[in-house]
XYZ file of C-alpha atoms in Angstrom:
714
model
C 0.011 -0.219 -0.213
C 2.899 2.169 0.684
C 4.554 1.634 -2.377
C 1.749 2.178 -3.923
C 1.248 5.632 -2.471
C 4.806 6.198 -3.003
C 4.780 5.369 -6.566
C 1.386 7.740 -6.811
C 3.772 10.727 -5.274
C 6.231 9.982 -7.889
C 3.989 10.190 -10.357
C 2.275 13.772 -9.151
C 3.054 15.550 -12.214
C 0.347 13.684 -13.883
C -2.076 13.810 -11.415
C -4.688 16.243 -10.377
C -3.466 18.800 -7.597
C -6.590 18.198 -5.196
C -5.516 14.396 -5.785
C -2.249 14.085 -5.038
C -2.901 16.605 -2.108
C -4.842 13.996 -0.751
C -2.570 11.154 -1.569
C 0.224 13.382 0.785
C -1.884 13.337 3.126
C -2.975 9.556 3.455
C 0.856 8.882 2.746
C 1.866 10.727 5.783
C -0.735 9.848 7.977
C -0.728 6.354 7.334
C 3.078 6.291 7.340
C 2.698 7.968 11.453
C 0.062 5.172 12.484
C 2.119 2.471 10.993
C 5.510 3.128 11.890
C 4.677 5.527 15.532
C 4.849 2.593 17.843
C 8.080 1.587 16.619
C 8.939 5.341 17.161
C 7.186 6.093 20.255
C 9.017 2.896 21.066
C 12.494 3.732 20.586
C 12.151 7.162 21.897
C 10.112 6.387 25.314
C 11.286 2.745 25.469
C 8.224 0.241 26.724
C 5.670 2.938 27.791
C 3.482 2.129 24.584
C 4.299 -1.457 24.222
C 0.237 -2.509 24.892
C -0.864 -0.498 21.808
C -3.683 -2.679 20.654
C -3.936 -3.457 16.609
C -7.229 -2.615 16.684
C -6.373 1.281 17.806
C -4.026 1.165 14.324
C -6.949 -0.236 12.445
C -9.368 2.731 14.008
C -6.343 4.968 13.058
C -6.038 4.018 9.435
C -9.826 3.990 9.035
C -9.818 7.785 10.474
C -7.179 8.869 7.831
C -8.928 7.229 4.856
C -12.121 8.724 5.762
C -10.487 12.140 6.196
C -8.275 11.877 3.109
C -11.506 11.158 1.210
C -13.100 14.238 2.968
C -9.920 16.168 2.196
C -9.892 14.830 -1.823
C -13.946 16.170 -2.186
C -13.478 19.084 -0.742
C -10.386 20.002 -2.431
C -11.748 18.941 -5.985
C -14.613 21.401 -5.651
C -12.202 24.043 -4.307
C -10.092 23.272 -7.340
C -12.704 23.567 -9.718
C -14.241 26.471 -8.670
C -10.886 28.258 -8.905
C -10.852 26.699 -12.524
C -14.378 27.990 -13.795
C -13.044 31.431 -12.257
C -10.027 31.169 -14.252
C -12.426 30.335 -17.394
C -14.563 32.864 -16.350
C -11.749 35.320 -16.282
C -9.960 34.427 -19.623
C -13.450 34.968 -21.177
C -13.798 38.233 -19.861
C -10.324 39.529 -21.020
C -11.095 38.048 -24.250
C -14.212 40.259 -24.124
C -12.323 42.840 -23.426
C -9.915 42.976 -25.904
C -12.364 42.228 -28.494
C -14.597 45.118 -27.095
C -11.698 47.044 -27.301
C -10.048 46.712 -30.929
C -13.917 46.868 -32.184
C -13.677 50.544 -30.046
C -10.435 51.827 -31.682
C -11.591 50.629 -35.083
C -15.073 52.580 -34.579
C -12.604 55.478 -33.600
C -10.855 55.131 -36.699
C -13.612 55.217 -38.425
C -15.175 57.905 -36.571
C -12.046 60.384 -36.979
C -11.747 59.650 -41.142
C -15.694 59.971 -41.388
C -14.762 63.415 -39.410
C -11.758 64.284 -41.856
C -13.411 63.711 -45.103
C -16.727 65.161 -44.533
C -18.131 67.491 -46.911
C -19.243 69.982 -43.828
C -16.355 71.887 -42.373
C -16.396 69.944 -38.688
C -13.813 70.108 -35.344
C -13.477 68.157 -32.575
C -11.723 69.729 -29.520
C -11.309 69.084 -25.684
C -11.765 70.800 -22.927
C -7.943 71.931 -22.416
C -8.090 73.070 -26.409
C -6.641 70.461 -27.687
C -7.977 70.333 -31.448
C -8.854 66.111 -31.453
C -9.773 66.095 -35.099
C -10.460 68.854 -37.962
C -12.441 67.783 -41.493
C -10.472 68.244 -44.621
C -13.400 71.008 -45.528
C -12.507 72.762 -42.635
C -9.081 73.032 -43.682
C -9.635 73.837 -47.266
C -12.257 76.250 -46.863
C -10.239 78.667 -44.568
C -6.852 77.805 -46.209
C -5.085 76.752 -42.961
C -2.872 73.749 -42.574
C -3.524 71.180 -39.907
C -0.456 71.927 -38.298
C -1.806 75.342 -37.353
C -5.056 74.096 -35.907
C -3.551 71.936 -32.994
C -5.266 73.930 -30.335
C -8.298 76.243 -29.695
C -6.247 79.127 -28.741
C -4.686 78.438 -32.507
C -7.983 78.685 -34.434
C -9.086 81.280 -32.161
C -6.276 83.781 -32.524
C -6.060 82.690 -36.738
C -9.894 82.967 -37.272
C -11.247 85.531 -34.856
C -8.140 87.890 -33.834
C -9.426 90.262 -31.293
C -12.673 88.887 -30.907
C -11.129 85.930 -29.679
C -11.629 86.557 -26.136
C -15.800 87.084 -27.023
C -15.748 83.714 -28.957
C -13.917 81.841 -26.544
C -16.501 82.617 -23.952
C -19.054 81.218 -26.304
C -17.362 78.057 -26.663
C -16.359 77.537 -22.620
C -20.428 77.369 -21.892
C -20.171 74.507 -24.501
C -18.695 71.860 -22.029
C -21.518 72.398 -19.566
C -24.137 71.649 -21.739
C -25.822 68.068 -22.853
C -27.759 68.805 -26.060
C -26.678 70.470 -28.964
C -27.103 74.159 -29.118
C -26.942 76.507 -32.449
C -23.932 79.074 -31.686
C -25.482 81.615 -34.006
C -22.991 83.148 -37.200
C -19.651 84.298 -36.494
C -17.328 86.140 -39.104
C -13.950 83.788 -39.795
C -11.294 85.549 -41.355
C -9.340 82.740 -43.962
C -5.320 82.714 -44.373
C -5.838 84.399 -47.554
C -7.416 87.446 -45.447
C -11.283 87.176 -46.780
C -13.696 86.715 -44.385
C -16.612 83.974 -44.413
C -19.501 83.697 -42.304
C -20.099 80.579 -40.798
C -23.034 79.324 -38.466
C -21.800 76.863 -35.565
C -24.046 73.954 -34.295
C -22.103 72.520 -31.336
C -22.700 69.157 -29.461
C -21.151 67.318 -26.317
C -19.808 64.204 -26.472
C -19.293 63.342 -23.058
C -16.001 62.404 -21.276
C -12.749 60.873 -22.585
C -11.092 58.089 -20.720
C -8.836 60.630 -19.395
C -11.985 62.725 -17.733
C -11.702 65.749 -20.709
C -14.731 66.503 -22.058
C -15.426 66.880 -25.684
C -17.572 68.814 -28.316
C -18.146 68.752 -32.128
C -18.664 71.583 -33.423
C -20.083 71.283 -37.246
C -19.945 74.816 -39.584
C -21.985 75.986 -42.322
C -20.859 78.575 -44.586
C -23.698 80.618 -44.933
C -21.694 84.009 -46.522
C -23.434 83.526 -49.971
C -26.940 83.119 -47.804
C -25.928 85.922 -45.973
C -24.942 88.527 -48.909
C -28.602 87.140 -50.446
C -30.425 88.044 -47.289
C -28.706 91.596 -47.365
C -29.209 92.149 -50.772
C -33.157 91.024 -51.021
C -33.403 93.647 -47.774
C -31.424 96.173 -49.424
C -33.722 95.756 -52.328
C -36.849 95.619 -50.152
C -35.985 98.806 -49.182
C -34.802 100.295 -52.616
C -38.025 99.376 -54.003
C -39.499 101.328 -51.108
C -37.994 104.305 -51.984
C -38.004 103.990 -55.811
C -41.634 103.660 -55.712
C -42.290 107.149 -53.358
C -40.078 109.017 -55.266
C -39.867 107.961 -59.280
C -40.729 110.472 -61.468
C -42.716 108.199 -63.550
C -46.309 107.178 -61.983
C -46.302 103.911 -60.433
C -49.922 101.923 -59.215
C -50.341 98.611 -58.184
C -54.179 96.959 -58.538
C -56.052 93.647 -57.856
C -56.767 91.701 -60.767
C -60.213 93.837 -60.892
C -58.552 97.211 -60.907
C -58.904 98.037 -57.090
C -56.072 100.573 -56.273
C -53.595 98.917 -53.353
C -50.737 101.221 -54.353
C -50.417 105.171 -55.489
C -47.494 107.449 -55.519
C -46.470 110.477 -55.777
C -46.224 110.540 -59.445
C -49.319 109.346 -59.727
C -50.770 111.977 -58.007
C -49.072 114.978 -59.960
C -49.850 112.972 -63.330
C -53.885 112.580 -62.290
C -54.626 114.848 -59.770
C -55.978 112.325 -57.633
C -54.468 111.737 -54.006
C -53.129 108.506 -52.401
C -56.336 108.459 -49.999
C -59.005 109.515 -52.883
C -57.438 106.532 -55.359
C -56.050 103.604 -52.595
C -59.449 101.075 -52.534
C -61.449 101.911 -55.554
C -61.562 100.985 -59.349
C -58.955 103.139 -61.561
C -60.319 106.576 -61.330
C -58.020 107.885 -64.371
C -60.596 105.662 -66.603
C -63.211 107.604 -68.401
C -66.206 105.512 -69.781
C -64.619 105.686 -73.006
C -61.670 104.083 -71.621
C -63.242 101.159 -70.082
C -63.565 98.796 -73.319
C -59.679 98.935 -73.987
C -59.023 98.814 -70.035
C -60.845 95.239 -69.778
C -59.126 93.964 -72.956
C -55.515 94.959 -71.185
C -56.764 92.731 -68.324
C -57.497 90.037 -70.229
C -53.981 90.106 -71.854
C -52.375 90.494 -68.413
C -54.297 87.702 -67.139
C -52.884 85.244 -69.555
C -49.652 86.371 -68.404
C -48.935 89.031 -71.003
C -46.672 91.997 -70.803
C -47.659 95.394 -71.934
C -44.928 97.660 -72.850
C -45.249 101.433 -73.711
C -48.709 101.474 -74.558
C -50.019 104.923 -75.297
C -53.361 106.351 -74.481
C -55.372 108.817 -73.795
C -56.895 109.239 -69.821
C -58.979 111.547 -67.904
C -57.394 114.075 -65.101
C -59.334 114.649 -61.965
C -60.221 118.284 -63.412
C -61.937 116.914 -66.496
C -59.054 117.344 -69.019
C -57.250 115.158 -70.924
C -53.848 113.179 -70.053
C -51.332 111.302 -72.674
C -49.924 108.501 -71.135
C -47.484 106.256 -71.672
C -48.488 102.811 -70.316
C -46.478 99.657 -69.206
C -47.735 96.785 -67.320
C -46.876 93.407 -66.141
C -48.725 90.707 -64.064
C -48.058 89.885 -60.434
C -47.262 86.557 -58.520
C -47.479 85.240 -55.595
C -44.718 82.663 -54.332
C -47.049 80.140 -55.312
C -47.550 81.604 -58.784
C -51.136 82.806 -58.119
C -52.374 85.944 -60.562
C -52.967 88.111 -57.584
C -52.479 92.129 -59.269
C -51.388 94.238 -61.780
C -48.376 96.611 -61.559
C -48.765 99.563 -63.835
C -45.978 102.110 -64.689
C -47.231 105.728 -66.020
C -45.056 108.542 -67.864
C -47.054 111.817 -68.967
C -46.276 112.170 -72.822
C -48.042 115.675 -73.688
C -44.889 117.283 -74.100
C -43.632 114.294 -76.142
C -46.752 114.481 -78.424
C -46.474 118.150 -79.033
C -42.801 117.745 -79.690
C -43.266 114.781 -82.250
C -45.935 117.153 -84.417
C -43.342 119.134 -84.721
C -40.781 116.870 -85.429
C -43.122 115.181 -88.436
C -42.799 119.003 -89.983
C -39.271 118.725 -89.788
C -38.579 115.562 -91.133
C -40.745 116.916 -94.330
C -38.210 119.205 -94.829
C -35.360 116.845 -94.425
C -37.044 114.615 -97.100
C -36.368 116.736 -100.201
C -32.478 116.293 -98.650
C -33.070 112.546 -98.898
C -34.427 111.965 -102.345
C -31.111 112.827 -103.845
C -28.521 110.861 -101.969
C -26.969 107.323 -103.316
C -27.345 105.627 -99.900
C -30.464 104.466 -98.497
C -31.797 106.807 -95.874
C -34.589 105.373 -93.511
C -36.527 107.178 -90.532
C -38.849 104.303 -89.047
C -40.499 105.162 -85.578
C -38.764 104.617 -81.928
C -40.668 100.580 -81.733
C -39.396 100.371 -85.401
C -43.454 99.555 -86.244
C -43.612 101.550 -88.655
C -41.045 103.021 -91.826
C -41.741 106.669 -91.467
C -39.255 107.227 -94.709
C -37.345 105.331 -97.473
C -35.439 107.277 -99.941
C -35.654 105.859 -103.221
C -31.777 104.574 -103.395
C -33.735 101.560 -101.514
C -35.006 100.227 -105.059
C -32.008 99.978 -106.642
C -29.820 98.211 -103.938
C -33.266 96.073 -102.630
C -35.056 95.642 -106.058
C -38.562 96.389 -104.554
C -40.890 99.852 -104.163
C -40.873 101.732 -101.212
C -44.940 101.457 -101.434
C -44.038 97.902 -101.025
C -41.734 98.472 -97.619
C -44.335 101.299 -96.353
C -46.947 98.652 -96.411
C -45.188 95.948 -94.793
C -42.324 97.417 -92.722
C -40.332 93.885 -92.430
C -40.589 93.351 -95.878
C -36.977 94.379 -96.329
C -36.428 91.439 -94.013
C -37.221 89.137 -96.826
C -34.402 89.428 -99.197
C -31.804 89.406 -96.694
C -29.599 85.989 -96.582
C -31.355 83.457 -94.012
C -28.063 82.887 -91.900
C -28.170 86.782 -91.413
C -31.653 87.299 -90.220
C -31.362 86.280 -86.654
C -28.290 89.026 -86.596
C -30.761 91.591 -88.196
C -33.254 91.113 -85.670
C -31.518 91.495 -82.756
C -30.241 94.992 -84.006
C -33.789 95.694 -83.984
C -34.065 95.124 -80.346
C -30.698 97.386 -79.390
C -32.197 100.265 -82.014
C -35.120 100.081 -79.642
C -32.976 100.231 -76.748
C -31.951 103.668 -78.087
C -28.518 102.063 -79.060
C -26.864 102.625 -82.289
C -25.915 99.686 -84.692
C -23.158 99.314 -87.252
C -24.177 95.847 -89.236
C -23.797 94.195 -92.415
C -25.400 91.243 -93.636
C -25.891 90.053 -97.591
C -28.768 90.071 -99.241
C -30.263 88.206 -102.587
C -31.006 90.841 -105.466
C -34.046 89.804 -107.453
C -31.489 89.535 -110.292
C -29.962 86.210 -108.159
C -26.812 88.332 -107.661
C -25.404 88.207 -104.015
C -24.969 91.916 -102.052
C -23.274 92.841 -99.298
C -24.519 96.303 -97.201
C -23.574 98.235 -94.487
C -26.387 99.514 -92.422
C -25.808 102.147 -89.594
C -28.577 103.195 -87.269
C -28.899 106.216 -84.961
C -31.256 107.153 -82.139
C -32.450 110.364 -82.794
C -33.121 111.305 -78.719
C -35.259 114.635 -77.889
C -36.130 115.723 -73.948
C -33.868 112.748 -73.212
C -36.611 110.144 -74.784
C -36.260 108.007 -78.245
C -38.226 109.608 -80.120
C -37.202 108.326 -83.575
C -34.405 105.599 -85.303
C -32.503 107.070 -88.377
C -30.288 105.228 -90.388
C -28.227 104.417 -93.685
C -27.654 101.742 -95.840
C -24.913 101.161 -98.016
C -24.335 98.395 -101.097
C -20.307 97.289 -100.109
C -20.726 94.696 -102.626
C -17.635 95.863 -103.947
C -15.594 96.408 -100.763
C -16.431 93.274 -99.577
C -14.870 91.997 -102.892
C -11.581 93.817 -102.615
C -11.525 92.212 -98.722
C -11.995 89.259 -99.986
C -9.170 89.395 -102.308
C -6.929 90.841 -99.848
C -8.230 87.816 -97.039
C -6.892 85.273 -99.804
C -3.584 87.422 -100.556
C -2.836 87.366 -96.564
C -4.246 83.864 -96.208
C -1.437 83.117 -98.776
C 0.957 84.511 -97.316
C 0.575 83.432 -93.525
C 0.970 79.723 -95.498
C 4.480 80.645 -96.939
C 5.498 82.392 -93.960
C 4.851 78.952 -92.157
C 5.792 76.871 -94.624
C 9.482 78.824 -94.454
C 9.383 78.876 -91.123
C 9.004 75.109 -91.229
C 11.751 74.670 -93.955
C 13.928 77.287 -92.117
C 13.679 75.207 -88.735
C 14.331 71.605 -90.952
C 17.472 73.306 -92.170
C 18.797 74.786 -89.056
C 17.615 71.367 -87.229
C 19.134 68.928 -90.048
C 21.830 71.005 -91.845
C 23.397 73.651 -89.010
C 22.288 71.002 -86.104
C 24.134 68.427 -87.768
C 27.515 70.448 -88.700
C 27.501 71.403 -84.919
C 27.153 67.667 -83.871
C 30.100 66.860 -85.690
C 31.915 69.877 -84.927
C 31.307 68.885 -80.931
C 32.497 65.504 -81.876
C 35.721 66.635 -83.903
C 36.828 68.911 -80.499
C 36.401 65.918 -78.486
C 38.577 64.082 -80.530
C 41.409 66.734 -80.822
C 41.129 67.372 -77.336
C 41.073 63.476 -76.164
C 44.002 62.821 -79.055
C 46.542 66.025 -79.100
C 45.811 68.066 -75.698
C 44.824 65.464 -73.375
C 47.005 67.105 -70.284
C 45.961 70.434 -71.436
C 42.396 70.438 -72.443
C 40.894 73.932 -70.832
C 40.736 76.022 -73.959
C 38.927 73.145 -76.106
C 36.836 72.672 -73.250
C 35.432 76.583 -73.311
C 35.222 75.790 -77.266
C 32.758 73.202 -76.790
C 30.825 74.637 -74.054
C 30.149 77.447 -76.745
C 29.624 75.020 -79.275
C 27.127 73.079 -77.027
C 25.339 76.590 -76.571
C 25.037 77.344 -79.879
C 23.663 73.796 -80.444
C 21.073 74.435 -77.883
C 20.615 77.498 -79.538
C 20.016 76.742 -82.882
C 17.484 73.976 -81.407
C 15.446 76.292 -79.589
C 14.932 78.608 -82.480
C 13.935 76.023 -84.833
C 11.583 74.713 -82.129
C 10.607 78.370 -81.906
C 9.833 78.755 -85.642
C 7.774 75.579 -86.127
C 7.681 72.244 -83.946
C 8.153 69.325 -85.806
C 5.400 67.283 -83.573
C 3.078 69.958 -84.551
C 3.768 68.196 -88.091
C 4.230 64.934 -86.534
C 2.134 64.081 -83.715
C -0.935 66.819 -84.179
C -1.855 69.654 -81.873
C -2.698 68.013 -78.377
C 1.059 66.373 -77.908
C 2.524 69.726 -79.285
C 0.307 72.025 -76.977
C 1.863 69.693 -74.205
C 5.510 70.339 -75.263
C 4.674 73.714 -75.302
C 3.421 74.157 -72.023
C 6.178 71.983 -70.573
C 8.878 74.381 -72.647
C 6.712 77.074 -71.225
C 7.097 76.340 -67.521
C 10.710 75.458 -67.821
C 11.873 78.610 -69.578
C 9.220 80.845 -67.668
C 8.325 79.371 -64.482
C 4.591 79.748 -65.345
C 2.374 76.613 -64.382
C -0.349 76.236 -67.003
C -3.341 74.348 -65.784
C -4.647 72.578 -69.163
C -7.772 70.986 -69.572
C -8.294 69.236 -72.974
C -11.874 67.458 -74.647
C -12.716 66.279 -77.611
C -9.071 67.361 -79.315
C -7.137 64.113 -79.296
C -7.573 63.538 -82.942
C -6.009 65.376 -86.370
C -7.533 68.914 -87.684
C -7.025 70.501 -90.579
C -3.433 71.777 -90.728
C -3.692 75.441 -91.256
C -6.143 74.932 -87.965
C -3.663 73.277 -86.111
C -0.941 75.839 -86.912
C -3.696 78.922 -85.944
C -4.335 77.491 -82.675
C -0.720 76.497 -81.468
C -0.084 80.037 -82.555
C -3.030 81.960 -81.086
C -2.201 80.274 -77.523
C 1.631 80.680 -78.040
C 1.161 84.329 -78.184
C -1.316 84.461 -75.375
C 1.189 82.403 -73.050
C 3.821 85.239 -74.214
C 1.689 87.883 -73.438
C 0.685 86.364 -69.841
C 4.434 86.158 -69.552
C 5.619 89.410 -70.597
C 2.893 91.928 -69.076
C 0.333 89.363 -66.504
C 2.983 89.171 -63.335
C 0.923 85.609 -62.421
C 2.373 82.031 -61.418
C -0.396 80.137 -63.459
C -2.170 80.479 -66.734
C -5.225 78.724 -67.605
C -5.726 77.063 -70.979
C -9.447 75.091 -72.029
C -9.453 73.510 -75.296
C -12.866 71.733 -76.351
C -14.406 70.869 -80.063
C -17.099 68.975 -80.981
C -18.204 68.508 -84.370
C -18.618 71.946 -85.551
C -16.059 73.999 -83.916
C -13.107 73.703 -81.771
C -12.373 76.642 -79.104
C -9.235 77.849 -77.184
C -9.738 80.031 -73.932
C -6.171 81.066 -72.151
C -7.358 82.903 -68.880
C -5.156 84.138 -66.063
C -5.688 86.425 -63.025
C -3.447 89.041 -62.988
C -2.744 92.772 -64.300
C -4.985 93.045 -66.775
C -5.466 96.096 -68.758
C -7.747 98.921 -70.170
C -9.602 97.065 -73.469
C -10.777 100.093 -74.681
C -7.620 102.574 -74.122
C -5.835 99.604 -75.819
C -8.239 99.566 -78.626
C -7.692 103.444 -78.759
C -3.927 103.585 -79.013
C -3.805 100.478 -81.425
C -3.598 96.891 -80.815
C -0.111 95.082 -80.013
C 1.254 92.696 -83.041
C 0.740 90.031 -80.711
C -3.377 90.521 -80.492
C -3.228 91.794 -83.843
C -1.767 88.261 -85.170
C -4.076 86.495 -83.506
C -6.978 87.756 -84.483
C -6.182 87.562 -88.000
C -5.143 84.041 -87.421
C -8.725 83.472 -86.354
C -10.238 85.911 -88.897
C -8.426 83.906 -91.661
C -10.021 80.519 -90.884
C -13.791 82.339 -90.430
C -13.259 82.236 -86.440
C -14.019 84.730 -83.628
C -11.643 86.171 -81.800
C -13.125 87.496 -77.997
C -10.630 89.354 -75.766
C -11.946 90.414 -72.256
C -9.480 92.132 -69.586
C -10.071 94.159 -66.449
C -7.234 95.457 -64.376
C -6.437 94.385 -61.513
C -8.370 91.354 -62.450
C -7.201 89.594 -65.417
C -7.309 88.695 -68.714
C -9.379 86.109 -70.761
C -8.591 85.379 -74.776
C -11.326 83.037 -76.592
C -10.495 81.787 -79.951
C -13.957 79.927 -81.540
C -12.609 78.088 -84.818
C -15.320 76.291 -87.428
C -14.637 72.959 -88.155
C -16.744 73.099 -91.584
C -14.827 74.403 -94.773
C -12.852 78.273 -93.934
C -14.821 80.457 -95.787
C -15.083 84.022 -95.213
C -18.228 84.525 -97.240
C -20.274 82.146 -94.954
C -20.040 83.938 -92.110
C -23.428 85.001 -90.313
C -23.477 88.800 -90.649
C -22.102 90.707 -87.692
C -20.942 94.220 -86.364
C -18.007 95.310 -88.918
C -15.913 96.861 -85.819
C -16.402 93.155 -84.429
C -14.109 90.586 -86.116
C -12.540 91.139 -82.566
C -15.066 91.354 -80.060
C -13.452 93.278 -77.020
C -14.785 93.404 -73.299
C -14.435 97.045 -71.687
C -13.979 95.119 -68.669
C -17.274 95.615 -66.411
């Protein structure tokens, strides 16, 4: 038995702990009971010699029972401990998983904040900025390293007002709900000012106890500007109605007066108190039928402009007025009233009578001129006079034109009619016009006509439109011949440029390359020990080779002929940036294909000259170039935001050779050249080319002076 217990002890590492403990106890207790007699006899002699065997058996039974009790008790305790350890391990795993999930969630939240399209800022109560969105940085222009604390942000964005804003922010940490803080003016990195509306929400505390707030901003700069403009517009309209020299009245759809300004009091004799709330007092009985027709037109959405009529004064006399009226609608689109503008024209009526007498005397003079002299009413609805030359140039009788004032349009080339009709509106606005167009004579021949119209102003009002039209067919033919000659000269010039460029590259370039190689061989074979002078000569030759190559490329880049417009432009931009330090922001669409050689050359030269002008005069670091094409047109836009210049002054002092060259290249291919520049804001050039066959005679009518259309910078 003892040997078995001993073997169990030897093998204790393979036995569970509670079993080892029980076995150890049983072995020790049993050994004591069995061997205690011998030990006691040895120690105390014969005092214990009479101990019976039954006592020994009882002792062993006690040991067995207590060992079993100890075994089961220890097994229960160890099982409890194992369950606790397993539960603890499970809790540790859950804690780690929760911490990993929390870190992933925090990463996603931080990324969502940083990538959000709205300006978002997260900060703690110790002023540390925990996260800032890219939109916040892009709108303000500040860098992330400039916004690490609230104090930095407040100093940059608010300046002297930072303490007031700081007090508002401090209050946020004591809240437990979202709060709209209102609108604040902030200063951006470029010095501009924006208006932001802030909404902030407390997020609780961090693990270190710091309180955290998230603020979301909305840029309301444009909204505030619109609100301010609307407020100013309302004030302006109220002031305008009260102080307008024109009579202004507003009625409901039935004609009951709601607004009656002081000018209406002066024109009609009826005071505001007398007119408001009643049917229009200036209407006489004989005017009711006409007015009801006007009400129907206005209710149908029509606008009445410049209607001349007679109405009644309070004193019973007749007043002559010009009436313009339009329907009023509420925000839902419902028709709610009429606004009318009234001008007294009695003086004008009398002046027109005198003018008619003067026109009759003038008629005698106009009968003998070779050009067509014409006189229209202010709205171009009536031909008041047309000179006899009309019949020769148009091939139509004057009587037919008097009967149908628009009949002169019928012979005009269909492509030119839209421009002619557009000029009518310009004339009705009192603006002088100078337009050329084609007409088809009854004999089948096409003629070119130049028409110039001038407003006749009396008492500050447009009374008549006078004009002169002349046959310029011979002049246009001469211009066409000159243009063809200019095109031929331009083609010859480009051909000469191409030839010279090839000769420079192929002949002189190869000669210089051979010279460079010969110098290198001479230095290596004869001047190896003293080659300084040879090196200087080689450097000169290398510089000459570079200069020859630059001249060759400036004259005519080979890739324009070999690869086409788009690769040549990209090469030009890279070379331009290397030589000037100016960056070219280039966008292209629909130009990946090849175009007609003259068209590619013209576009390349226009863009090249525009970039040269920008480098010389604009004072910028970047030039914008856009080039796009469809099936019908190709358009080049070159723009900078530099110094700009006064276009009118430049035009008066004569256009520079570069601008003139760009205009001529565009004109030769039937395109349009547009130039707009404002001092301090920059310059924009647009060259618009047709992709159809280049023929100037196919161009629609346009102002004679608008071969180059130049903005006035306004």
